[in-house]
């Protein structure tokens, strides 16, 4: 199968998942629970994961899968060969609250390199796609990331982990970005934040997330011309492209300056004006 055929299958599966998500919202009949006391998960997250897993299994029976609800075992990250990385609903809190920033995120990775990414937003009618080395697209239109070199005028996306005890250190980063950039957005879907970087709607995005939150969007942002990288060196044993800690995707002209700002904030060395 060619990469283009594989991409088309993935788009079809993401659209089917999007229909399930839209139908579930219309019925408003999904149950929910909290993982580890804080993290919301609805029946729809699980049902959509099941649909995507069944479809991928039928089409690619020998290929491994990492998916947030049904196959979250991260030991899969260390394996060689093909790996599907799936978030059935990125933006679950938005979904449950009737907000529109919700996405299906599917990436295909080979030997630790992201080769294909699809992020579909069913309530926005937007489907973002990329194949490594072949550019990024929104509903078939080529995407171009921001070329801004003006950190002070940059609009920056980010997010916060569900674990409340992980949040206080991030307040230092937030204070630094609010002081030195135009403003901040917290839209509630890491996958769509990265696609917004790919479109140039956001000039930058930083966060620490799980592999399924960012893998597809990471490729899409990079293929659109954004610079993608980590604030600190990555540990051995996990492919760098699937390591979700301390991510920064940004216009190439401000990436280094923003990375420096965030590291200074982490070190407590940032002085607000
Ligand atoms: C969450 C979203 C959010 C990010 C969280 C993620 P979920 O994913 O991507 O924007 O800030 O860290 O966990 O739980 O909606 O799949
Ligand atoms: Ca997610
Ligand atoms: Ca999810």
PDB file of C-alpha atoms and ligand atoms in Angstrom:
ATOM      1  CA  UNK A   1       0.000   0.000   0.000  1.00  0.00           C
ATOM      2  CA  UNK A   2       1.332   3.460  -0.845  1.00  0.00           C
ATOM      3  CA  UNK A   3       1.574   6.182   1.824  1.00  0.00           C
ATOM      4  CA  UNK A   4      -1.132   8.141  -0.026  1.00  0.00           C
ATOM      5  CA  UNK A   5      -3.521   5.157   0.165  1.00  0.00           C
ATOM      6  CA  UNK A   6      -2.703   4.699   3.832  1.00  0.00           C
ATOM      7  CA  UNK A   7      -3.446   8.382   4.411  1.00  0.00           C
ATOM      8  CA  UNK A   8      -6.824   8.087   2.683  1.00  0.00           C
ATOM      9  CA  UNK A   9      -7.775   5.100   4.877  1.00  0.00           C
ATOM     10  CA  UNK A  10      -6.766   7.083   7.964  1.00  0.00           C
ATOM     11  CA  UNK A  11      -8.837  10.100   6.881  1.00  0.00           C
ATOM     12  CA  UNK A  12     -11.851   7.809   6.318  1.00  0.00           C
ATOM     13  CA  UNK A  13     -11.464   6.291   9.784  1.00  0.00           C
ATOM     14  CA  UNK A  14     -11.090   9.745  11.400  1.00  0.00           C
ATOM     15  CA  UNK A  15     -14.259  10.927   9.624  1.00  0.00           C
ATOM     16  CA  UNK A  16     -16.192   7.867  10.845  1.00  0.00           C
ATOM     17  CA  UNK A  17     -14.951   8.601  14.364  1.00  0.00           C
ATOM     18  CA  UNK A  18     -16.066  12.221  13.929  1.00  0.00           C
ATOM     19  CA  UNK A  19     -19.571  11.070  13.006  1.00  0.00           C
ATOM     20  CA  UNK A  20     -19.741   8.940  16.172  1.00  0.00           C
ATOM     21  CA  UNK A  21     -18.665  11.969  18.214  1.00  0.00           C
ATOM     22  CA  UNK A  22     -21.250  14.253  16.617  1.00  0.00           C
ATOM     23  CA  UNK A  23     -24.030  11.662  17.060  1.00  0.00           C
ATOM     24  CA  UNK A  24     -23.113  11.158  20.713  1.00  0.00           C
ATOM     25  CA  UNK A  25     -23.332  14.882  21.361  1.00  0.00           C
ATOM     26  CA  UNK A  26     -26.693  15.125  19.676  1.00  0.00           C
ATOM     27  CA  UNK A  27     -28.065  12.344  21.861  1.00  0.00           C
ATOM     28  CA  UNK A  28     -26.336  13.796  24.975  1.00  0.00           C
ATOM     29  CA  UNK A  29     -26.629  10.311  26.428  1.00  0.00           C
ATOM     30  CA  UNK A  30     -23.038   9.437  27.295  1.00  0.00           C
ATOM     31  CA  UNK A  31     -21.977   8.318  30.735  1.00  0.00           C
ATOM     32  CA  UNK A  32     -18.701   9.417  32.286  1.00  0.00           C
ATOM     33  CA  UNK A  33     -16.235   8.689  35.056  1.00  0.00           C
ATOM     34  CA  UNK A  34     -12.971  10.117  36.327  1.00  0.00           C
ATOM     35  CA  UNK A  35      -9.646   8.333  35.718  1.00  0.00           C
ATOM     36  CA  UNK A  36      -7.248   8.705  38.678  1.00  0.00           C
ATOM     37  CA  UNK A  37      -9.832  10.919  40.373  1.00  0.00           C
ATOM     38  CA  UNK A  38      -9.297  13.935  38.092  1.00  0.00           C
ATOM     39  CA  UNK A  39      -9.268  12.980  34.422  1.00  0.00           C
ATOM     40  CA  UNK A  40     -12.684  12.937  32.752  1.00  0.00           C
ATOM     41  CA  UNK A  41     -13.452  10.053  30.374  1.00  0.00           C
ATOM     42  CA  UNK A  42     -16.826   9.532  28.684  1.00  0.00           C
ATOM     43  CA  UNK A  43     -18.342   6.373  27.198  1.00  0.00           C
ATOM     44  CA  UNK A  44     -17.861   8.028  23.820  1.00  0.00           C
ATOM     45  CA  UNK A  45     -14.063   8.184  24.279  1.00  0.00           C
ATOM     46  CA  UNK A  46     -14.071   4.404  24.719  1.00  0.00           C
ATOM     47  CA  UNK A  47     -16.580   3.710  21.920  1.00  0.00           C
ATOM     48  CA  UNK A  48     -14.624   5.842  19.443  1.00  0.00           C
ATOM     49  CA  UNK A  49     -11.340   4.200  20.441  1.00  0.00           C
ATOM     50  CA  UNK A  50     -12.990   0.801  19.874  1.00  0.00           C
ATOM     51  CA  UNK A  51     -14.174   1.807  16.410  1.00  0.00           C
ATOM     52  CA  UNK A  52     -10.764   3.141  15.364  1.00  0.00           C
ATOM     53  CA  UNK A  53      -8.977   0.078  16.789  1.00  0.00           C
ATOM     54  CA  UNK A  54     -11.309  -2.337  14.993  1.00  0.00           C
ATOM     55  CA  UNK A  55     -10.850  -0.516  11.682  1.00  0.00           C
ATOM     56  CA  UNK A  56      -7.061  -0.306  11.997  1.00  0.00           C
ATOM     57  CA  UNK A  57      -6.882  -3.946  13.026  1.00  0.00           C
ATOM     58  CA  UNK A  58      -8.837  -5.027   9.938  1.00  0.00           C
ATOM     59  CA  UNK A  59      -6.701  -2.960   7.568  1.00  0.00           C
ATOM     60  CA  UNK A  60      -3.288  -3.351   9.230  1.00  0.00           C
ATOM     61  CA  UNK A  61      -3.499  -6.542  11.331  1.00  0.00           C
ATOM     62  CA  UNK A  62       0.243  -6.802  11.995  1.00  0.00           C
ATOM     63  CA  UNK A  63       0.807  -3.225  13.132  1.00  0.00           C
ATOM     64  CA  UNK A  64       1.025  -2.255  16.813  1.00  0.00           C
ATOM     65  CA  UNK A  65      -1.252   0.329  18.423  1.00  0.00           C
ATOM     66  CA  UNK A  66      -0.960   2.784  21.278  1.00  0.00           C
ATOM     67  CA  UNK A  67      -4.313   4.391  22.094  1.00  0.00           C
ATOM     68  CA  UNK A  68      -5.383   6.430  25.086  1.00  0.00           C
ATOM     69  CA  UNK A  69      -8.360   4.393  26.274  1.00  0.00           C
ATOM     70  CA  UNK A  70      -7.860   0.796  25.081  1.00  0.00           C
ATOM     71  CA  UNK A  71      -4.102   0.335  24.601  1.00  0.00           C
ATOM     72  CA  UNK A  72      -2.288   2.940  26.716  1.00  0.00           C
ATOM     73  CA  UNK A  73       0.744   0.738  27.553  1.00  0.00           C
ATOM     74  CA  UNK A  74       3.695   2.971  26.743  1.00  0.00           C
ATOM     75  CA  UNK A  75       6.115   0.060  26.397  1.00  0.00           C
ATOM     76  CA  UNK A  76       4.876   0.055  22.765  1.00  0.00           C
ATOM     77  CA  UNK A  77       6.859   3.271  22.273  1.00  0.00           C
ATOM     78  CA  UNK A  78      10.177   1.452  22.511  1.00  0.00           C
ATOM     79  CA  UNK A  79       9.267  -1.103  19.840  1.00  0.00           C
ATOM     80  CA  UNK A  80      10.649  -0.965  16.324  1.00  0.00           C
ATOM     81  CA  UNK A  81       8.482  -1.180  13.233  1.00  0.00           C
ATOM     82  CA  UNK A  82       5.090   0.391  12.603  1.00  0.00           C
ATOM     83  CA  UNK A  83       2.979   1.842  15.414  1.00  0.00           C
ATOM     84  CA  UNK A  84      -0.377   3.643  15.322  1.00  0.00           C
ATOM     85  CA  UNK A  85      -0.770   6.354  17.970  1.00  0.00           C
ATOM     86  CA  UNK A  86      -4.417   7.271  18.580  1.00  0.00           C
ATOM     87  CA  UNK A  87      -6.349   9.752  20.686  1.00  0.00           C
ATOM     88  CA  UNK A  88     -10.034   8.986  20.024  1.00  0.00           C
ATOM     89  CA  UNK A  89     -11.174  12.313  21.507  1.00  0.00           C
ATOM     90  CA  UNK A  90      -8.647  15.043  22.155  1.00  0.00           C
ATOM     91  CA  UNK A  91     -10.546  17.687  24.073  1.00  0.00           C
ATOM     92  CA  UNK A  92     -12.770  15.421  26.190  1.00  0.00           C
ATOM     93  CA  UNK A  93     -13.636  18.200  28.632  1.00  0.00           C
ATOM     94  CA  UNK A  94     -14.703  20.402  25.705  1.00  0.00           C
ATOM     95  CA  UNK A  95     -16.749  17.509  24.312  1.00  0.00           C
ATOM     96  CA  UNK A  96     -18.566  16.942  27.608  1.00  0.00           C
ATOM     97  CA  UNK A  97     -19.261  20.672  28.026  1.00  0.00           C
ATOM     98  CA  UNK A  98     -20.663  21.231  24.543  1.00  0.00           C
ATOM     99  CA  UNK A  99     -17.631  23.184  23.298  1.00  0.00           C
ATOM    100  CA  UNK A 100     -16.400  22.741  19.736  1.00  0.00           C
ATOM    101  CA  UNK A 101     -12.663  22.324  20.150  1.00  0.00           C
ATOM    102  CA  UNK A 102     -12.636  18.540  19.884  1.00  0.00           C
ATOM    103  CA  UNK A 103     -10.508  16.318  17.638  1.00  0.00           C
ATOM    104  CA  UNK A 104      -9.709  12.777  16.597  1.00  0.00           C
ATOM    105  CA  UNK A 105      -5.934  12.353  16.356  1.00  0.00           C
ATOM    106  CA  UNK A 106      -4.257   9.467  14.510  1.00  0.00           C
ATOM    107  CA  UNK A 107      -0.538   9.173  13.756  1.00  0.00           C
ATOM    108  CA  UNK A 108       1.413   6.407  12.068  1.00  0.00           C
ATOM    109  CA  UNK A 109       4.995   5.979  13.259  1.00  0.00           C
ATOM    110  CA  UNK A 110       7.728   3.752  11.833  1.00  0.00           C
ATOM    111  CA  UNK A 111      10.884   3.019  13.855  1.00  0.00           C
ATOM    112  CA  UNK A 112      10.188   6.024  16.068  1.00  0.00           C
ATOM    113  CA  UNK A 113       9.630   8.510  13.224  1.00  0.00           C
ATOM    114  CA  UNK A 114       6.195  10.027  12.607  1.00  0.00           C
ATOM    115  CA  UNK A 115       5.307   9.316   8.972  1.00  0.00           C
ATOM    116  CA  UNK A 116       1.627  10.289   8.778  1.00  0.00           C
ATOM    117  CA  UNK A 117      -0.722  12.465  10.820  1.00  0.00           C
ATOM    118  CA  UNK A 118      -4.468  13.118  10.675  1.00  0.00           C
ATOM    119  CA  UNK A 119      -6.334  15.450  13.049  1.00  0.00           C
ATOM    120  CA  UNK A 120     -10.062  15.761  12.384  1.00  0.00           C
ATOM    121  CA  UNK A 121     -12.263  18.295  14.192  1.00  0.00           C
ATOM    122  CA  UNK A 122     -15.878  17.148  13.666  1.00  0.00           C
ATOM    123  CA  UNK A 123     -17.566  20.304  15.022  1.00  0.00           C
ATOM    124  CA  UNK A 124     -15.314  22.638  13.026  1.00  0.00           C
ATOM    125  CA  UNK A 125     -15.408  20.670   9.763  1.00  0.00           C
ATOM    126  CA  UNK A 126     -11.628  20.747   9.600  1.00  0.00           C
ATOM    127  CA  UNK A 127      -9.397  17.819   8.689  1.00  0.00           C
ATOM    128  CA  UNK A 128      -5.650  18.384   8.954  1.00  0.00           C
ATOM    129  CA  UNK A 129      -3.283  15.924   7.296  1.00  0.00           C
ATOM    130  CA  UNK A 130       0.417  15.415   6.679  1.00  0.00           C
ATOM    131  CA  UNK A 131       2.794  12.846   5.237  1.00  0.00           C
ATOM    132  CA  UNK A 132       6.449  13.232   6.218  1.00  0.00           C
ATOM    133  CA  UNK A 133       8.296  15.285   3.623  1.00  0.00           C
ATOM    134  CA  UNK A 134       5.136  16.163   1.686  1.00  0.00           C
ATOM    135  CA  UNK A 135       3.714  19.241   3.421  1.00  0.00           C
ATOM    136  CA  UNK A 136       0.604  19.725   5.541  1.00  0.00           C
ATOM    137  CA  UNK A 137      -2.981  20.337   4.467  1.00  0.00           C
ATOM    138  CA  UNK A 138      -6.322  21.538   5.843  1.00  0.00           C
ATOM    139  CA  UNK A 139      -9.205  20.076   3.829  1.00  0.00           C
ATOM    140  CA  UNK A 140      -6.776  19.792   0.843  1.00  0.00           C
ATOM    141  CA  UNK A 141      -5.439  23.335   1.156  1.00  0.00           C
ATOM    142  CA  UNK A 142      -1.677  23.631   1.778  1.00  0.00           C
ATOM    143  CA  UNK A 143      -0.789  25.021   5.208  1.00  0.00           C
ATOM    144  CA  UNK A 144       1.870  27.544   6.142  1.00  0.00           C
ATOM    145  CA  UNK A 145       2.932  28.210   9.709  1.00  0.00           C
ATOM    146  CA  UNK A 146       3.589  31.700  11.016  1.00  0.00           C
ATOM    147  CA  UNK A 147       6.851  33.301   9.836  1.00  0.00           C
ATOM    148  CA  UNK A 148       6.730  35.857  12.640  1.00  0.00           C
ATOM    149  CA  UNK A 149      10.037  36.919  14.087  1.00  0.00           C
ATOM    150  CA  UNK A 150       8.363  39.166  16.634  1.00  0.00           C
ATOM    151  CA  UNK A 151       8.162  37.368  19.954  1.00  0.00           C
ATOM    152  CA  UNK A 152       6.456  40.341  21.627  1.00  0.00           C
ATOM    153  CA  UNK A 153       3.524  40.139  19.189  1.00  0.00           C
ATOM    154  CA  UNK A 154       3.187  36.368  19.229  1.00  0.00           C
ATOM    155  CA  UNK A 155      -0.019  34.569  20.236  1.00  0.00           C
ATOM    156  CA  UNK A 156       0.889  31.444  22.201  1.00  0.00           C
ATOM    157  CA  UNK A 157      -1.191  28.318  22.875  1.00  0.00           C
ATOM    158  CA  UNK A 158      -0.682  26.056  25.861  1.00  0.00           C
ATOM    159  CA  UNK A 159      -2.512  23.714  28.241  1.00  0.00           C
ATOM    160  CA  UNK A 160      -2.377  22.385  31.780  1.00  0.00           C
ATOM    161  CA  UNK A 161      -2.266  18.826  33.093  1.00  0.00           C
ATOM    162  CA  UNK A 162      -5.241  17.341  34.943  1.00  0.00           C
ATOM    163  CA  UNK A 163      -3.071  16.651  37.999  1.00  0.00           C
ATOM    164  CA  UNK A 164      -3.378  19.758  40.085  1.00  0.00           C
ATOM    165  CA  UNK A 165      -0.053  19.251  41.856  1.00  0.00           C
ATOM    166  CA  UNK A 166       1.726  19.479  38.464  1.00  0.00           C
ATOM    167  CA  UNK A 167       0.274  22.924  37.774  1.00  0.00           C
ATOM    168  CA  UNK A 168       2.079  25.388  40.108  1.00  0.00           C
ATOM    169  CA  UNK A 169       5.480  25.218  38.296  1.00  0.00           C
ATOM    170  CA  UNK A 170       3.652  26.008  35.042  1.00  0.00           C
ATOM    171  CA  UNK A 171       2.396  29.295  36.483  1.00  0.00           C
ATOM    172  CA  UNK A 172       5.935  30.665  36.203  1.00  0.00           C
ATOM    173  CA  UNK A 173       5.958  29.861  32.486  1.00  0.00           C
ATOM    174  CA  UNK A 174       2.533  31.408  32.071  1.00  0.00           C
ATOM    175  CA  UNK A 175       3.580  34.619  33.833  1.00  0.00           C
ATOM    176  CA  UNK A 176       6.659  34.890  31.620  1.00  0.00           C
ATOM    177  CA  UNK A 177       4.717  34.347  28.383  1.00  0.00           C
ATOM    178  CA  UNK A 178       1.964  36.796  29.413  1.00  0.00           C
ATOM    179  CA  UNK A 179       4.633  39.363  30.196  1.00  0.00           C
ATOM    180  CA  UNK A 180       6.722  38.947  27.028  1.00  0.00           C
ATOM    181  CA  UNK A 181       4.246  37.846  24.314  1.00  0.00           C
ATOM    182  CA  UNK A 182       0.986  39.244  22.975  1.00  0.00           C
ATOM    183  CA  UNK A 183      -1.326  36.820  24.798  1.00  0.00           C
ATOM    184  CA  UNK A 184      -2.097  33.186  25.605  1.00  0.00           C
ATOM    185  CA  UNK A 185      -4.830  30.785  24.468  1.00  0.00           C
ATOM    186  CA  UNK A 186      -5.920  27.608  26.323  1.00  0.00           C
ATOM    187  CA  UNK A 187      -8.283  25.903  23.899  1.00  0.00           C
ATOM    188  CA  UNK A 188      -8.341  22.410  25.447  1.00  0.00           C
ATOM    189  CA  UNK A 189      -7.035  20.231  22.608  1.00  0.00           C
ATOM    190  CA  UNK A 190      -3.299  19.814  22.180  1.00  0.00           C
ATOM    191  CA  UNK A 191      -3.803  18.248  18.740  1.00  0.00           C
ATOM    192  CA  UNK A 192      -5.760  21.291  17.528  1.00  0.00           C
ATOM    193  CA  UNK A 193      -3.314  23.708  19.178  1.00  0.00           C
ATOM    194  CA  UNK A 194      -0.590  22.182  17.004  1.00  0.00           C
ATOM    195  CA  UNK A 195      -2.816  22.384  13.922  1.00  0.00           C
ATOM    196  CA  UNK A 196      -3.453  26.049  14.764  1.00  0.00           C
ATOM    197  CA  UNK A 197       0.326  26.518  14.773  1.00  0.00           C
ATOM    198  CA  UNK A 198       0.391  24.787  11.383  1.00  0.00           C
ATOM    199  CA  UNK A 199      -2.187  27.313  10.075  1.00  0.00           C
ATOM    200  CA  UNK A 200      -0.409  30.347  11.507  1.00  0.00           C
ATOM    201  CA  UNK A 201      -3.421  31.066  13.750  1.00  0.00           C
ATOM    202  CA  UNK A 202      -1.078  30.592  16.700  1.00  0.00           C
ATOM    203  CA  UNK A 203       2.587  31.617  16.516  1.00  0.00           C
ATOM    204  CA  UNK A 204       3.635  29.042  19.106  1.00  0.00           C
ATOM    205  CA  UNK A 205       2.477  26.246  21.404  1.00  0.00           C
ATOM    206  CA  UNK A 206       4.186  24.758  24.452  1.00  0.00           C
ATOM    207  CA  UNK A 207       3.050  22.041  26.860  1.00  0.00           C
ATOM    208  CA  UNK A 208       3.876  18.619  28.321  1.00  0.00           C
ATOM    209  CA  UNK A 209       1.445  15.962  27.091  1.00  0.00           C
ATOM    210  CA  UNK A 210       1.085  12.257  26.248  1.00  0.00           C
ATOM    211  CA  UNK A 211       2.194  10.765  22.903  1.00  0.00           C
ATOM    212  CA  UNK A 212      -1.384  10.378  21.610  1.00  0.00           C
ATOM    213  CA  UNK A 213      -2.112  14.086  22.285  1.00  0.00           C
ATOM    214  CA  UNK A 214       0.631  15.431  20.056  1.00  0.00           C
ATOM    215  CA  UNK A 215       2.075  12.864  17.594  1.00  0.00           C
ATOM    216  CA  UNK A 216      -0.166  13.692  14.604  1.00  0.00           C
ATOM    217  CA  UNK A 217      -0.223  17.450  15.249  1.00  0.00           C
ATOM    218  CA  UNK A 218       3.545  17.528  15.700  1.00  0.00           C
ATOM    219  CA  UNK A 219       4.106  16.249  12.162  1.00  0.00           C
ATOM    220  CA  UNK A 220       1.396  18.563  10.774  1.00  0.00           C
ATOM    221  CA  UNK A 221       2.959  21.637  12.431  1.00  0.00           C
ATOM    222  CA  UNK A 222       6.448  20.703  11.224  1.00  0.00           C
ATOM    223  CA  UNK A 223       5.336  19.945   7.678  1.00  0.00           C
ATOM    224  CA  UNK A 224       3.651  23.378   7.597  1.00  0.00           C
ATOM    225  CA  UNK A 225       7.014  24.981   8.364  1.00  0.00           C
ATOM    226  CA  UNK A 226       6.915  25.378  12.147  1.00  0.00           C
ATOM    227  CA  UNK A 227       9.989  24.460  14.153  1.00  0.00           C
ATOM    228  CA  UNK A 228       9.324  21.603  16.589  1.00  0.00           C
ATOM    229  CA  UNK A 229      11.571  20.670  19.479  1.00  0.00           C
ATOM    230  CA  UNK A 230      11.966  20.082  23.206  1.00  0.00           C
ATOM    231  CA  UNK A 231      13.119  22.578  25.818  1.00  0.00           C
ATOM    232  CA  UNK A 232      15.548  20.047  27.337  1.00  0.00           C
ATOM    233  CA  UNK A 233      17.414  16.960  26.083  1.00  0.00           C
ATOM    234  CA  UNK A 234      15.213  13.851  25.834  1.00  0.00           C
ATOM    235  CA  UNK A 235      15.935  10.635  27.778  1.00  0.00           C
ATOM    236  CA  UNK A 236      17.132   7.460  26.079  1.00  0.00           C
ATOM    237  CA  UNK A 237      14.709   4.609  25.464  1.00  0.00           C
ATOM    238  CA  UNK A 238      11.802   6.624  23.951  1.00  0.00           C
ATOM    239  CA  UNK A 239      11.910   7.994  20.417  1.00  0.00           C
ATOM    240  CA  UNK A 240      12.359  11.757  20.621  1.00  0.00           C
ATOM    241  CA  UNK A 241       9.361  12.298  18.324  1.00  0.00           C
ATOM    242  CA  UNK A 242       7.055  10.562  20.802  1.00  0.00           C
ATOM    243  CA  UNK A 243       8.461  12.104  23.959  1.00  0.00           C
ATOM    244  CA  UNK A 244       5.793  14.529  25.145  1.00  0.00           C
ATOM    245  CA  UNK A 245       7.557  16.479  27.888  1.00  0.00           C
ATOM    246  CA  UNK A 246       8.462  20.151  27.429  1.00  0.00           C
ATOM    247  CA  UNK A 247       7.334  20.502  23.841  1.00  0.00           C
ATOM    248  CA  UNK A 248       7.653  23.738  21.908  1.00  0.00           C
ATOM    249  CA  UNK A 249       6.379  24.245  18.350  1.00  0.00           C
ATOM    250  CA  UNK A 250       6.756  27.741  16.964  1.00  0.00           C
ATOM    251  CA  UNK A 251       7.484  29.992  14.064  1.00  0.00           C
ATOM    252  CA  UNK A 252      11.181  29.349  13.270  1.00  0.00           C
ATOM    253  CA  UNK A 253      11.926  33.043  13.922  1.00  0.00           C
ATOM    254  CA  UNK A 254      10.855  32.950  17.586  1.00  0.00           C
ATOM    255  CA  UNK A 255      11.469  29.328  18.616  1.00  0.00           C
ATOM    256  CA  UNK A 256      14.900  29.852  20.190  1.00  0.00           C
ATOM    257  CA  UNK A 257      13.879  33.041  21.991  1.00  0.00           C
ATOM    258  CA  UNK A 258      10.701  31.461  23.415  1.00  0.00           C
ATOM    259  CA  UNK A 259      12.584  28.329  24.459  1.00  0.00           C
ATOM    260  CA  UNK A 260      15.045  30.509  26.335  1.00  0.00           C
ATOM    261  CA  UNK A 261      12.200  32.445  28.017  1.00  0.00           C
ATOM    262  CA  UNK A 262      10.482  29.225  29.169  1.00  0.00           C
ATOM    263  CA  UNK A 263      13.734  27.750  30.500  1.00  0.00           C
ATOM    264  CA  UNK A 264      14.465  30.954  32.413  1.00  0.00           C
ATOM    265  CA  UNK A 265      10.951  30.806  33.882  1.00  0.00           C
ATOM    266  CA  UNK A 266      11.540  27.171  34.940  1.00  0.00           C
ATOM    267  CA  UNK A 267      14.791  28.181  36.620  1.00  0.00           C
ATOM    268  CA  UNK A 268      13.092  31.060  38.474  1.00  0.00           C
ATOM    269  CA  UNK A 269      15.392  33.420  36.589  1.00  0.00           C
ATOM    270  CA  UNK A 270      12.716  35.390  34.792  1.00  0.00           C
ATOM    271  CA  UNK A 271      12.105  38.972  35.936  1.00  0.00           C
ATOM    272  CA  UNK A 272       8.758  40.478  34.897  1.00  0.00           C
ATOM    273  CA  UNK A 273       8.976  44.066  33.636  1.00  0.00           C
TER     274      UNK A 273
HETATM  275  C1  LIG B   1      -6.024  16.843  26.820  1.00  0.00           C
HETATM  276  C2  LIG B   1      -6.009  18.000  25.829  1.00  0.00           C
HETATM  277  C3  LIG B   1      -5.607  19.285  26.528  1.00  0.00           C
HETATM  278  C4  LIG B   1      -4.281  19.154  27.213  1.00  0.00           C
HETATM  279  C5  LIG B   1      -4.298  17.977  28.178  1.00  0.00           C
HETATM  280  C6  LIG B   1      -4.659  16.684  27.433  1.00  0.00           C
HETATM  281  P1  LIG B   1      -7.773  14.823  26.426  1.00  0.00           P
HETATM  282  O1  LIG B   1      -6.371  15.632  26.156  1.00  0.00           O
HETATM  283  O2  LIG B   1      -5.113  17.754  24.776  1.00  0.00           O
HETATM  284  O3  LIG B   1      -5.523  20.360  25.634  1.00  0.00           O
HETATM  285  O4  LIG B   1      -3.998  20.347  27.904  1.00  0.00           O
HETATM  286  O5  LIG B   1      -3.020  17.844  28.748  1.00  0.00           O
HETATM  287  O6  LIG B   1      -4.674  15.610  28.334  1.00  0.00           O
HETATM  288  O7  LIG B   1      -7.738  14.362  27.850  1.00  0.00           O
HETATM  289  O8  LIG B   1      -8.870  15.752  26.147  1.00  0.00           O
HETATM  290  O9  LIG B   1      -7.639  13.690  25.468  1.00  0.00           O
HETATM  291 CA1  LIG B   2      -5.678  14.052  24.463  1.00  0.00          CA
HETATM  292 CA1  LIG B   3      -8.394  11.714  24.792  1.00  0.00          CA
END
